[in-house]
Amino acid sequence: MLTPGPSRQGDPPERVVRLVPDVPAIHRRFDYTVPESMSADIRVGSRVRINLHGRRVGAWVIEDNVVPPVGVVPKPIALSSGEGPPERVVALAEWAAWRWAGPVSAFLGTASPPRVVRSDSGAFRPGQTRAGSGPSDLGPVSSPGGASVGIVTKVLGGAPSLSVVRLAPALDASLIALELIHRMGPSGILMLAPSHTRASQLADRLRRSGVAVAMLPEEWETARSGESVVVGTRSGAWAPLERIRAAVVLDAHDEAYREERSPTWSAVDVVIERGQRDEAPVVLVTPCPPVVRLEQGALVTTERAVERRGWPVVEVVDRTGDDPRTGLFSERLAQLLHSVLDTPSGRVVCILNRKGRARLLACALCGALARCTRCGGPVAQKELGGDLECRRCGHARPAVCGECDSTRLKVVRIGVSRATEELSALVGVKATELTGDSADTAGPGARLVVGTEAALHRVSRVDAVAFLDFDQHLLAPRFGGGEEALALLARASCLVGGRQAGGRLLVQTRIPDHEVLRAAVHADPTLLSEPERKLRLALALPPFGVLALLRGPGSADYAEALRAVGGLSLSVTDPDRWLIRAADHRTLCDGLASTPRPAGRLRVEVDPIDV
């Protein structure tokens, strides 16, 4: 903190550092002096406590040995709070603050340990030698062989670069990780998985093969030594490695790598940037590479026969001409359920991505849709005989028709709760409902599971997966809806296994010729990516243009200020919702960084996914 004061001639020069406070609303940097007692513990990235505007707050050191303005005397740091991210990660956080239009403190917080770590507990310091950090130091890991050998050979064959490995869902991606460790040794290698469960499974797999593993965030202190393979989820992109020697991202298409809170940063993009800065190879492993990633890196694939075996047999049930009175359950679905559940150990998961019991109702007498009496929005019924609740404003009212007062309401679109009841009655097996709100996962005793797409992440191996209404995914009003739909089929394929495993994947739809379904049926993601690329190129959508979304009461004022920035195109899509287009991220992010924020509440999403 800078306060006016006289210069102290004759005194030895004090060491001054520049800090970023752990207060997202404050974007300024502040200069503080380092007391002699803390001098050995304070460096770029260190966490400290400072007195700021009458209260004590946390902060990070982002510059060392700075020269304060003439005529001002910085105040001293109050307390050292231990180690923080390395200097190169601090620089990466500065880049991320520009890239996603957010405060640098948000990224430094993610890159910091979950508890206080002191410098005398094994911290790596500049100039210190890491054991086994040389590229030629091979660990005790043997080559797993198979297709992973050829894949890693292609990845490491040229200069360090970004490689996109298209690996079928049922194939073991950890073999690529093991082959890479066999070639390079474990030190300085970063690996990410989309969920904590997947990350733990990967870490266990590596440990069983004799690899030293540091799991983030629990083993942050071990990870910063750089002597182990570092494994983590989204936050693992900020691993405390001064430099990475290689990075592997499993299921790189997964939306879990995207932070939902503002700033909406992407762990995949952070890892790609780290690889470019450290001149290290980055490997993105995915069964269905998004167009954005295909434009960024070189595609590496297995043989077509190997890829086909890694996808299950996908059966598409065309419901175009079916009797509407049959509802969601086709004759073919009923046959599949009986054939699997008639065996003692058969397990089936049915997916319907609509929570609740009844998502859309109408009067059985006059036919009027049930709507909210306050705002006019659609209402839903969560349980049998319950009130009707508005999904827009939350208003609840009795289950009666708003036009003729009839209490006879028919279900036009059922939710997962009603589907659970009806499927249980259809096959005579108790069904378990499983959604994102469910407290537990479905154990092995749950033979019939009905749930939203969250069920695909909360069950283990099954014999069949059925999508009851896949059209809501194929017709999603987002430009990336097709890629998300194929990723959903890929996730289901992981549960049933490949063609040789005998698992079955059934999809009910009224759009049987959709490119997403053709890609899954033929085990060829290019059947989706090629037309998707042409469409995005024609519409200047990512990766052939960049987008940002403004939300909140302050969006109109901010959008008006952005009109003065060259290279930006603005349009309003809803009240308090503006869409910004630009040719590249440099133009967009420079414009956002140079435009002052208004006083009103504002959310800026760079690279939005719900457009």
Coordinates of C-alpha atoms in Angstrom, one line a residue:
M1 CA 0.0 0.0 0.0
L2 CA 1.4 3.4 -1.0
T3 CA 1.2 6.4 1.4
P4 CA 2.8 9.8 1.0
G5 CA 5.9 10.3 3.1
P6 CA 9.4 11.7 3.1
S7 CA 12.3 9.8 1.5
R8 CA 14.6 8.2 4.0
Q9 CA 18.0 9.2 2.9
G10 CA 20.9 7.2 4.4
D11 CA 18.9 4.2 5.2
P12 CA 19.7 0.9 3.4
P13 CA 17.2 0.3 0.6
E14 CA 14.3 -1.8 1.5
R15 CA 13.1 -4.7 -0.6
V16 CA 9.8 -3.8 -2.2
V17 CA 7.4 -6.3 -3.8
R18 CA 4.2 -5.8 -5.8
L19 CA 1.1 -7.6 -4.7
V20 CA -2.3 -8.7 -5.9
P21 CA -4.9 -8.7 -3.1
D22 CA -7.2 -11.7 -2.7
V23 CA -10.2 -9.4 -3.3
P24 CA -11.8 -10.0 -6.8
A25 CA -13.4 -6.6 -6.8
I26 CA -10.0 -4.9 -6.6
H27 CA -7.9 -5.0 -9.8
R28 CA -5.1 -2.7 -8.6
R29 CA -1.6 -3.8 -7.7
F30 CA 0.0 -2.5 -4.5
D31 CA 3.6 -2.1 -3.4
Y32 CA 4.7 -3.3 0.1
T33 CA 8.1 -3.7 1.8
V34 CA 9.4 -7.0 3.0
P35 CA 10.4 -7.1 6.7
E36 CA 13.9 -8.5 7.2
S37 CA 12.4 -11.4 9.2
M38 CA 10.4 -12.6 6.2
S39 CA 13.0 -11.9 3.5
A40 CA 14.0 -15.6 3.0
D41 CA 10.4 -16.7 2.7
I42 CA 9.1 -14.1 0.3
R43 CA 9.4 -14.6 -3.5
V44 CA 7.2 -14.3 -6.5
G45 CA 4.1 -16.4 -5.9
S46 CA 4.3 -16.3 -2.1
R47 CA 1.1 -15.8 -0.1
V48 CA 1.1 -13.0 2.4
R49 CA -1.3 -11.0 4.6
I50 CA -1.4 -7.2 4.3
N51 CA -3.3 -4.3 5.9
L52 CA -5.4 -2.8 3.1
H53 CA -8.0 0.0 3.6
G54 CA -8.3 -0.7 7.3
R55 CA -8.6 -4.5 7.2
R56 CA -6.2 -7.4 6.8
V57 CA -6.5 -9.4 3.6
G58 CA -4.6 -12.1 1.8
A59 CA -2.4 -11.4 -1.2
W60 CA 0.1 -12.9 -3.6
V61 CA 3.5 -11.5 -4.6
I62 CA 3.6 -11.0 -8.4
E63 CA 6.8 -8.9 -8.8
D64 CA 10.0 -8.7 -6.7
N65 CA 12.5 -5.8 -6.2
V66 CA 10.2 -3.2 -7.7
V67 CA 10.9 0.6 -7.4
P68 CA 8.0 2.5 -5.8
P69 CA 7.0 5.9 -7.1
V70 CA 9.1 8.8 -5.9
G71 CA 7.8 10.4 -2.8
V72 CA 5.8 7.6 -1.4
V73 CA 6.7 5.0 1.3
P74 CA 5.2 1.5 1.0
K75 CA 3.9 -0.1 4.2
P76 CA 5.4 -3.4 5.4
I77 CA 3.8 -6.9 4.8
A78 CA 2.0 -8.0 7.9
L79 CA 2.5 -11.8 7.7
S80 CA 3.8 -14.5 5.5
S81 CA 1.2 -17.2 4.7
G82 CA 3.5 -19.7 3.1
E83 CA 4.2 -20.9 -0.5
G84 CA 2.1 -20.2 -3.5
P85 CA 2.4 -20.9 -7.2
P86 CA 5.8 -20.9 -9.0
E87 CA 6.9 -17.7 -10.9
R88 CA 6.0 -19.1 -14.3
V89 CA 2.5 -20.1 -13.1
V90 CA 2.1 -16.5 -11.8
A91 CA 2.9 -15.3 -15.3
L92 CA 0.4 -17.8 -16.7
A93 CA -2.3 -16.4 -14.3
E94 CA -1.7 -12.9 -15.7
W95 CA -2.2 -14.3 -19.2
A96 CA -5.4 -16.1 -18.1
A97 CA -6.8 -12.9 -16.6
W98 CA -6.4 -11.3 -20.0
R99 CA -7.7 -14.3 -21.9
W100 CA -10.9 -14.7 -19.9
A101 CA -11.5 -11.1 -18.7
G102 CA -11.2 -11.9 -15.0
P103 CA -9.2 -10.9 -11.9
V104 CA -5.8 -12.5 -11.7
S105 CA -6.5 -13.3 -8.0
A106 CA -9.1 -15.9 -9.2
F107 CA -6.5 -17.9 -11.0
L108 CA -3.8 -17.5 -8.3
G109 CA -6.3 -18.8 -5.8
T110 CA -6.8 -21.9 -7.9
A111 CA -3.1 -22.4 -8.3
S112 CA -2.4 -22.2 -4.6
P113 CA -2.3 -25.0 -2.1
P114 CA -5.5 -25.8 -0.1
R115 CA -3.6 -25.2 3.2
V116 CA -0.5 -23.3 4.4
V117 CA 2.7 -24.7 3.0
R118 CA 6.0 -23.4 4.5
S119 CA 9.2 -23.0 2.5
D120 CA 11.1 -25.4 4.8
S121 CA 8.8 -28.3 3.8
G122 CA 10.6 -29.2 0.6
A123 CA 9.9 -26.3 -1.6
F124 CA 11.6 -26.3 -5.0
R125 CA 13.7 -23.1 -5.4
P126 CA 15.2 -21.7 -8.6
G127 CA 18.6 -23.4 -9.4
Q128 CA 17.8 -26.5 -7.4
T129 CA 18.3 -29.8 -9.3
R130 CA 15.3 -32.1 -9.6
A131 CA 16.2 -35.8 -9.4
G132 CA 15.3 -37.6 -12.6
S133 CA 14.3 -34.5 -14.5
G134 CA 16.4 -35.3 -17.6
P135 CA 14.5 -36.4 -20.7
S136 CA 16.6 -39.5 -20.9
D137 CA 15.9 -40.7 -17.3
L138 CA 13.6 -43.6 -17.7
G139 CA 11.6 -44.8 -14.8
P140 CA 10.8 -48.5 -13.9
V141 CA 7.7 -48.4 -16.2
S142 CA 7.6 -51.0 -19.0
S143 CA 6.0 -50.2 -22.3
P144 CA 2.4 -51.4 -22.3
G145 CA 2.7 -52.2 -26.0
G146 CA -0.2 -52.3 -28.5
A147 CA -1.6 -49.2 -30.3
S148 CA -0.2 -46.9 -27.6
V149 CA 3.4 -47.4 -29.0
G150 CA 2.5 -46.0 -32.4
I151 CA 0.4 -43.2 -31.0
V152 CA 3.2 -41.9 -28.7
T153 CA 5.7 -42.3 -31.5
K154 CA 3.7 -40.0 -33.6
V155 CA 3.2 -37.6 -30.7
L156 CA 6.9 -37.4 -30.0
G157 CA 8.1 -37.7 -33.6
G158 CA 8.6 -34.1 -34.3
A159 CA 9.0 -30.8 -32.5
P160 CA 7.0 -30.3 -29.3
S161 CA 3.4 -29.6 -30.4
L162 CA -0.3 -30.2 -29.7
S163 CA -1.6 -33.6 -30.7
V164 CA -5.3 -34.6 -30.7
V165 CA -5.5 -38.4 -30.2
R166 CA -8.9 -39.8 -31.3
L167 CA -9.3 -42.9 -29.2
A168 CA -12.5 -45.0 -29.2
P169 CA -14.5 -44.9 -25.9
A170 CA -13.8 -48.5 -24.8
L171 CA -10.0 -48.3 -25.4
D172 CA -7.8 -47.8 -22.3
A173 CA -6.4 -44.2 -22.5
S174 CA -4.1 -44.9 -19.5
L175 CA -1.9 -47.0 -21.8
I176 CA -1.0 -43.9 -23.7
A177 CA 0.0 -42.3 -20.4
L178 CA 2.1 -45.3 -19.4
E179 CA 3.9 -45.4 -22.8
L180 CA 4.7 -41.7 -22.5
I181 CA 6.1 -42.2 -19.0
H182 CA 8.1 -45.2 -20.3
R183 CA 9.7 -42.9 -22.9
M184 CA 10.2 -39.7 -20.8
G185 CA 10.2 -40.7 -17.2
P186 CA 7.7 -39.5 -14.6
S187 CA 9.2 -36.1 -13.6
G188 CA 7.5 -33.0 -15.0
I189 CA 4.5 -34.8 -16.6
L190 CA 1.0 -33.5 -16.0
M191 CA -2.1 -35.5 -16.5
L192 CA -5.7 -34.3 -16.2
A193 CA -9.0 -36.2 -16.0
P194 CA -12.5 -34.7 -16.1
S195 CA -13.7 -36.0 -12.7
H196 CA -12.2 -36.8 -9.4
T197 CA -13.3 -40.4 -9.8
R198 CA -11.5 -40.7 -13.2
A199 CA -8.4 -38.9 -11.8
S200 CA -8.2 -41.3 -8.8
Q201 CA -8.6 -44.3 -11.1
L202 CA -5.8 -43.0 -13.3
A203 CA -3.5 -42.4 -10.3
D204 CA -4.2 -45.9 -9.0
R205 CA -3.4 -47.4 -12.4
L206 CA -0.1 -45.6 -12.6
R207 CA 0.9 -46.5 -9.0
R208 CA 0.2 -50.2 -9.7
S209 CA 2.7 -49.9 -12.6
G210 CA 5.4 -48.5 -10.3
V211 CA 5.0 -44.8 -11.1
A212 CA 5.4 -42.1 -8.5
V213 CA 2.2 -40.0 -8.5
A214 CA 1.2 -36.7 -6.8
M215 CA -2.6 -36.3 -6.7
L216 CA -3.9 -32.7 -6.7
P217 CA -4.9 -30.9 -4.6
E218 CA -4.2 -33.2 -1.7
E219 CA -0.5 -33.8 -2.5
W220 CA 0.3 -30.2 -3.6
E221 CA 3.6 -30.3 -1.7
T222 CA 4.7 -33.4 -3.4
A223 CA 3.7 -32.2 -6.8
R224 CA 5.8 -29.0 -6.6
S225 CA 9.0 -31.0 -6.3
G226 CA 8.6 -32.0 -10.0
E227 CA 9.7 -35.6 -9.4
S228 CA 6.3 -37.3 -9.8
V229 CA 3.6 -37.6 -12.4
V230 CA 1.1 -34.9 -11.3
V231 CA -2.6 -36.0 -11.7
G232 CA -5.6 -33.8 -11.2
T233 CA -8.9 -32.5 -12.5
R234 CA -9.7 -29.1 -13.9
S235 CA -7.7 -27.2 -11.2
G236 CA -4.8 -29.5 -12.0
A237 CA -4.1 -27.3 -15.0
W238 CA -2.5 -24.9 -12.5
A239 CA -0.2 -27.6 -11.0
P240 CA 2.8 -26.1 -9.1
L241 CA 5.4 -27.2 -11.7
E242 CA 7.9 -24.6 -12.7
R243 CA 8.0 -26.2 -16.1
I244 CA 6.1 -29.1 -17.6
R245 CA 7.9 -31.7 -19.8
A246 CA 4.7 -33.2 -21.2
A247 CA 0.9 -33.1 -20.6
V248 CA -1.9 -35.5 -21.2
V249 CA -5.6 -34.5 -21.0
L250 CA -8.1 -37.4 -21.0
D251 CA -11.6 -36.9 -22.4
A252 CA -10.5 -33.5 -23.6
H253 CA -14.0 -32.8 -25.0
D254 CA -15.6 -33.0 -21.6
E255 CA -17.4 -29.8 -20.4
A256 CA -16.1 -30.5 -16.8
Y257 CA -12.9 -28.8 -17.9
R258 CA -14.8 -25.6 -18.2
E259 CA -15.3 -23.4 -15.1
E260 CA -19.0 -22.5 -14.8
R261 CA -18.3 -19.5 -12.5
S262 CA -16.9 -16.3 -13.8
P263 CA -14.2 -16.1 -15.1
T264 CA -15.2 -19.1 -17.3
W265 CA -11.7 -20.4 -18.0
S266 CA -10.9 -23.7 -19.7
A267 CA -8.4 -26.1 -18.2
V268 CA -7.6 -27.5 -21.7
D269 CA -6.7 -24.1 -23.0
V270 CA -4.5 -23.4 -19.9
V271 CA -2.6 -26.7 -20.5
I272 CA -2.2 -25.9 -24.2
E273 CA -0.7 -22.5 -23.3
R274 CA 1.6 -24.1 -20.7
G275 CA 2.9 -26.5 -23.3
Q276 CA 3.6 -23.7 -25.8
R277 CA 5.5 -21.7 -23.2
D278 CA 7.5 -24.7 -21.9
E279 CA 8.0 -26.2 -25.4
A280 CA 6.5 -29.4 -24.2
P281 CA 4.2 -31.9 -26.1
V282 CA 0.5 -31.7 -25.1
V283 CA -1.7 -34.7 -25.9
L284 CA -5.5 -34.3 -25.9
V285 CA -7.1 -37.8 -25.8
T286 CA -10.8 -37.9 -26.8
P287 CA -13.2 -40.3 -28.7
C288 CA -14.9 -37.4 -30.4
P289 CA -12.6 -34.4 -30.9
P290 CA -14.4 -31.0 -31.1
V291 CA -13.8 -28.9 -34.2
V292 CA -12.0 -26.3 -32.1
R293 CA -9.4 -28.8 -30.9
L294 CA -9.0 -30.3 -34.4
E295 CA -8.1 -26.8 -35.7
Q296 CA -5.5 -26.4 -33.0
G297 CA -3.5 -29.6 -33.1
A298 CA -2.5 -32.5 -35.3
L299 CA -4.9 -35.4 -35.4
V300 CA -3.5 -38.8 -34.4
T301 CA -5.8 -41.9 -34.8
T302 CA -5.6 -45.7 -34.5
E303 CA -6.3 -48.1 -37.3
R304 CA -10.0 -48.1 -38.4
A305 CA -10.5 -51.7 -37.3
V306 CA -9.2 -50.9 -33.9
E307 CA -11.4 -47.8 -33.6
R308 CA -14.5 -49.7 -34.7
R309 CA -14.0 -52.3 -32.1
G310 CA -13.8 -49.6 -29.4
W311 CA -17.3 -48.4 -30.1
P312 CA -20.4 -50.6 -29.2
V313 CA -23.1 -51.6 -31.6
V314 CA -25.5 -48.6 -31.7
E315 CA -29.1 -49.3 -32.5
V316 CA -31.2 -46.3 -33.7
V317 CA -35.0 -46.7 -33.2
D318 CA -36.9 -44.5 -35.6
R319 CA -40.0 -43.3 -33.9
T320 CA -41.3 -41.1 -36.7
G321 CA -44.3 -43.3 -37.6
D322 CA -45.1 -44.7 -34.1
D323 CA -48.4 -44.3 -32.5
P324 CA -48.1 -41.3 -30.1
R325 CA -50.2 -43.2 -27.5
T326 CA -47.1 -45.4 -26.9
G327 CA -45.4 -42.5 -25.3
L328 CA -41.6 -42.8 -24.7
F329 CA -41.5 -46.6 -24.7
S330 CA -41.1 -48.2 -28.1
E331 CA -41.7 -51.9 -28.7
R332 CA -38.0 -52.4 -29.4
L333 CA -37.1 -50.7 -26.0
A334 CA -39.4 -53.1 -24.2
Q335 CA -37.8 -56.1 -25.9
L336 CA -34.3 -54.9 -25.0
L337 CA -35.3 -54.4 -21.3
H338 CA -36.8 -57.8 -21.0
S339 CA -33.9 -59.5 -22.8
V340 CA -31.3 -58.0 -20.4
L341 CA -33.3 -58.0 -17.2
D342 CA -34.4 -61.6 -17.6
T343 CA -30.8 -62.6 -16.9
P344 CA -29.9 -62.7 -13.2
S345 CA -27.1 -60.1 -13.5
G346 CA -28.3 -57.9 -16.3
R347 CA -28.2 -54.2 -15.8
V348 CA -29.8 -51.4 -17.9
V349 CA -29.5 -47.6 -17.7
C350 CA -32.3 -45.5 -19.3
I351 CA -31.5 -41.8 -19.8
L352 CA -34.2 -39.0 -19.9
N353 CA -32.7 -35.6 -19.4
R354 CA -35.8 -34.1 -17.8
K355 CA -36.0 -34.0 -14.0
G356 CA -39.2 -34.2 -12.1
R357 CA -42.4 -36.2 -12.7
A358 CA -44.3 -34.2 -15.3
R359 CA -42.5 -31.5 -17.3
L360 CA -45.5 -30.3 -19.4
L361 CA -49.2 -30.8 -18.7
A362 CA -52.5 -30.0 -20.4
C363 CA -56.1 -30.1 -19.4
A364 CA -57.8 -33.4 -20.3
L365 CA -61.1 -31.5 -21.0
C366 CA -60.3 -28.3 -22.8
G367 CA -56.8 -29.0 -23.9
A368 CA -55.2 -25.8 -22.5
L369 CA -51.6 -26.1 -21.5
A370 CA -50.9 -25.7 -17.8
R371 CA -49.1 -22.4 -17.3
C372 CA -48.0 -20.2 -14.4
T373 CA -50.7 -17.7 -13.3
R374 CA -48.0 -15.2 -12.3
C375 CA -45.6 -15.1 -15.3
G376 CA -47.2 -17.3 -17.9
G377 CA -44.3 -19.8 -17.9
P378 CA -44.5 -23.6 -18.1
V379 CA -45.2 -25.5 -14.9
A380 CA -44.1 -28.9 -13.8
Q381 CA -45.3 -31.5 -11.3
K382 CA -42.6 -33.1 -9.2
E383 CA -44.7 -35.8 -7.5
L384 CA -48.0 -37.5 -7.9
G385 CA -50.8 -35.2 -6.6
G386 CA -48.4 -32.4 -5.9
D387 CA -48.8 -28.7 -6.8
L388 CA -47.8 -27.2 -10.1
E389 CA -44.5 -25.3 -9.8
C390 CA -43.3 -22.7 -12.3
R391 CA -39.8 -23.4 -13.6
R392 CA -39.3 -19.7 -14.3
C393 CA -40.4 -17.8 -11.2
G394 CA -40.9 -20.6 -8.7
H395 CA -44.6 -19.8 -8.1
A396 CA -46.6 -22.8 -6.9
R397 CA -50.4 -23.4 -7.3
P398 CA -52.9 -26.3 -7.1
A399 CA -53.1 -28.8 -9.9
V400 CA -56.2 -27.4 -11.6
C401 CA -56.8 -26.0 -15.1
G402 CA -56.4 -22.2 -15.4
E403 CA -59.1 -22.1 -18.0
C404 CA -62.0 -24.4 -16.9
D405 CA -61.0 -25.3 -13.4
S406 CA -60.8 -29.0 -14.2
T407 CA -58.7 -31.2 -12.0
R408 CA -58.1 -33.7 -14.7
L409 CA -54.6 -33.0 -16.2
K410 CA -52.8 -35.2 -18.7
V411 CA -49.1 -35.4 -19.1
V412 CA -47.8 -34.1 -22.4
R413 CA -44.1 -34.5 -21.6
I414 CA -43.0 -36.8 -18.7
G415 CA -40.0 -36.3 -16.5
V416 CA -37.6 -38.9 -15.1
S417 CA -39.6 -39.6 -12.0
R418 CA -42.7 -40.5 -14.0
A419 CA -40.5 -42.6 -16.4
T420 CA -39.1 -44.5 -13.4
E421 CA -42.6 -45.4 -12.3
E422 CA -43.8 -46.5 -15.7
L423 CA -40.7 -48.5 -16.7
S424 CA -40.8 -50.4 -13.4
A425 CA -44.4 -51.4 -14.1
L426 CA -43.6 -52.3 -17.7
V427 CA -40.8 -54.8 -17.0
G428 CA -41.7 -55.9 -13.4
V429 CA -38.4 -54.8 -12.0
K430 CA -37.9 -52.2 -9.3
A431 CA -36.3 -49.1 -11.0
T432 CA -33.9 -46.7 -9.3
E433 CA -34.1 -43.0 -10.1
L434 CA -30.7 -41.3 -10.4
T435 CA -30.2 -37.6 -11.1
G436 CA -27.6 -35.0 -10.2
D437 CA -29.6 -34.3 -7.0
S438 CA -29.5 -37.9 -5.9
A439 CA -27.5 -38.5 -2.7
D440 CA -25.9 -41.8 -3.7
T441 CA -24.7 -43.7 -6.7
A442 CA -26.5 -46.8 -7.9
G443 CA -25.0 -49.9 -6.4
P444 CA -24.6 -53.2 -8.1
G445 CA -28.1 -54.3 -6.8
A446 CA -29.8 -51.6 -8.9
R447 CA -30.5 -53.6 -12.1
L448 CA -32.7 -50.9 -13.8
V449 CA -31.6 -47.3 -13.4
V450 CA -33.6 -44.4 -14.8
G451 CA -32.0 -41.0 -14.7
T452 CA -30.7 -37.9 -16.3
E453 CA -27.3 -37.8 -18.0
A454 CA -25.7 -37.6 -14.5
A455 CA -26.5 -41.3 -14.2
L456 CA -23.8 -42.0 -16.8
H457 CA -21.2 -40.7 -14.4
R458 CA -22.6 -42.5 -11.3
V459 CA -22.9 -46.1 -12.4
S460 CA -20.3 -48.7 -13.2
R461 CA -20.3 -51.2 -16.0
V462 CA -23.8 -52.1 -17.4
D463 CA -25.1 -54.3 -20.2
A464 CA -27.2 -51.7 -22.1
V465 CA -27.9 -48.0 -22.2
A466 CA -31.1 -46.6 -23.7
F467 CA -31.8 -43.0 -24.5
L468 CA -35.5 -42.5 -24.3
D469 CA -35.7 -39.1 -26.0
F470 CA -32.5 -38.2 -27.8
D471 CA -34.0 -35.5 -29.9
Q472 CA -33.7 -33.0 -27.1
H473 CA -29.9 -33.4 -27.4
L474 CA -29.9 -33.4 -31.2
L475 CA -32.0 -30.2 -31.3
A476 CA -30.3 -28.4 -28.5
P477 CA -30.3 -24.6 -29.3
R478 CA -26.5 -24.3 -28.9
F479 CA -24.0 -24.2 -31.7
G480 CA -22.0 -27.0 -30.0
G481 CA -25.1 -29.1 -29.4
G482 CA -24.1 -31.8 -31.9
E483 CA -20.7 -32.3 -30.4
E484 CA -22.2 -32.5 -26.9
A485 CA -24.7 -35.1 -28.1
L486 CA -21.9 -37.3 -29.6
A487 CA -19.9 -36.9 -26.4
L488 CA -23.0 -38.2 -24.5
L489 CA -23.1 -41.3 -26.7
A490 CA -19.3 -41.8 -26.1
R491 CA -19.8 -41.6 -22.4
A492 CA -22.5 -44.3 -22.6
S493 CA -20.2 -46.4 -24.7
C494 CA -17.7 -46.4 -21.9
L495 CA -20.2 -48.1 -19.7
V496 CA -21.2 -50.9 -22.1
G497 CA -17.8 -51.5 -23.7
G498 CA -16.8 -52.0 -27.3
R499 CA -18.2 -54.4 -29.9
Q500 CA -16.4 -57.5 -28.4
A501 CA -17.9 -56.8 -24.9
G502 CA -21.4 -57.4 -26.2
G503 CA -22.9 -54.2 -24.7
R504 CA -25.8 -52.5 -26.4
L505 CA -26.6 -48.8 -27.0
L506 CA -30.2 -48.0 -28.0
V507 CA -31.2 -44.5 -29.1
Q508 CA -34.9 -43.5 -29.7
T509 CA -35.3 -40.6 -32.1
R510 CA -37.4 -39.0 -34.8
I511 CA -34.2 -37.8 -36.7
P512 CA -32.6 -41.1 -37.5
D513 CA -30.3 -39.7 -40.3
H514 CA -28.8 -37.0 -38.1
E515 CA -25.0 -36.8 -38.5
V516 CA -24.4 -37.4 -34.8
L517 CA -26.2 -40.8 -35.0
R518 CA -24.4 -41.7 -38.2
A519 CA -21.1 -40.9 -36.6
A520 CA -21.9 -43.2 -33.6
V521 CA -23.3 -46.0 -35.7
H522 CA -20.3 -46.1 -38.0
A523 CA -17.8 -45.4 -35.2
D524 CA -16.5 -42.5 -37.3
P525 CA -16.5 -39.0 -35.6
T526 CA -15.5 -37.3 -38.9
L527 CA -19.1 -37.9 -40.1
L528 CA -20.0 -35.1 -37.6
S529 CA -16.8 -33.0 -37.5
E530 CA -16.6 -32.4 -41.2
P531 CA -20.1 -30.9 -41.7
E532 CA -19.8 -29.1 -38.4
R533 CA -16.5 -27.5 -39.6
K534 CA -18.2 -26.3 -42.8
L535 CA -21.1 -24.8 -40.9
R536 CA -18.9 -23.0 -38.4
L537 CA -16.7 -21.7 -41.2
A538 CA -19.7 -20.3 -43.0
L539 CA -21.1 -18.6 -39.9
A540 CA -17.8 -17.5 -38.5
L541 CA -18.3 -19.5 -35.3
P542 CA -15.4 -20.8 -33.2
P543 CA -12.7 -21.7 -34.1
F544 CA -13.2 -19.4 -37.2
G545 CA -14.3 -16.5 -35.0
V546 CA -14.5 -15.8 -31.3
L547 CA -17.4 -15.0 -29.0
A548 CA -18.1 -13.4 -25.7
L549 CA -21.3 -13.1 -23.8
L550 CA -22.3 -10.2 -21.5
R551 CA -25.0 -10.8 -18.8
G552 CA -26.4 -8.7 -16.0
P553 CA -27.8 -5.2 -15.4
G554 CA -24.4 -3.6 -16.4
S555 CA -24.2 -5.4 -19.7
A556 CA -25.9 -2.6 -21.7
D557 CA -23.5 0.1 -20.4
Y558 CA -20.5 -2.1 -21.0
A559 CA -21.7 -3.0 -24.5
E560 CA -22.1 0.7 -25.3
A561 CA -18.6 1.4 -24.2
L562 CA -17.3 -1.6 -26.3
R563 CA -18.8 -0.1 -29.5
A564 CA -15.8 2.3 -29.6
V565 CA -13.4 -0.6 -29.9
G566 CA -12.5 -1.6 -33.4
G567 CA -13.0 -5.1 -34.6
L568 CA -15.9 -6.0 -32.3
S569 CA -19.4 -6.6 -33.4
L570 CA -22.2 -6.4 -30.8
S571 CA -25.8 -7.7 -30.8
V572 CA -28.4 -7.9 -28.1
T573 CA -30.1 -11.4 -27.8
D574 CA -32.2 -10.8 -24.7
P575 CA -32.6 -8.0 -22.1
D576 CA -29.4 -7.7 -20.2
R577 CA -27.7 -10.2 -22.6
W578 CA -25.3 -9.1 -25.3
L579 CA -23.2 -11.2 -27.7
I580 CA -19.8 -9.9 -28.9
R581 CA -18.1 -11.2 -32.0
A582 CA -14.5 -10.8 -33.1
A583 CA -12.1 -12.3 -35.6
D584 CA -9.6 -13.6 -33.0
H585 CA -8.9 -13.6 -29.3
R586 CA -6.3 -10.9 -29.5
T587 CA -8.9 -8.4 -30.8
L588 CA -11.6 -9.5 -28.3
C589 CA -9.5 -9.8 -25.2
D590 CA -7.6 -6.5 -25.8
G591 CA -10.9 -4.8 -26.2
L592 CA -12.3 -6.2 -23.0
A593 CA -9.2 -5.4 -21.1
S594 CA -9.0 -1.8 -22.3
T595 CA -12.7 -1.0 -21.6
P596 CA -13.5 0.1 -18.0
R597 CA -16.2 -2.0 -16.3
P598 CA -19.5 -0.2 -15.3
A599 CA -20.8 0.0 -11.7
G600 CA -23.7 -2.4 -12.3
R601 CA -23.4 -6.2 -11.9
L602 CA -21.8 -7.7 -14.9
R603 CA -20.8 -11.3 -16.0
V604 CA -18.4 -11.6 -18.9
E605 CA -18.1 -15.1 -20.5
V606 CA -15.4 -15.5 -23.1
D607 CA -16.0 -18.6 -25.4
P608 CA -19.5 -19.2 -24.1
I609 CA -21.0 -22.6 -24.5
D610 CA -24.7 -21.8 -24.3
V611 CA -25.0 -19.7 -27.5

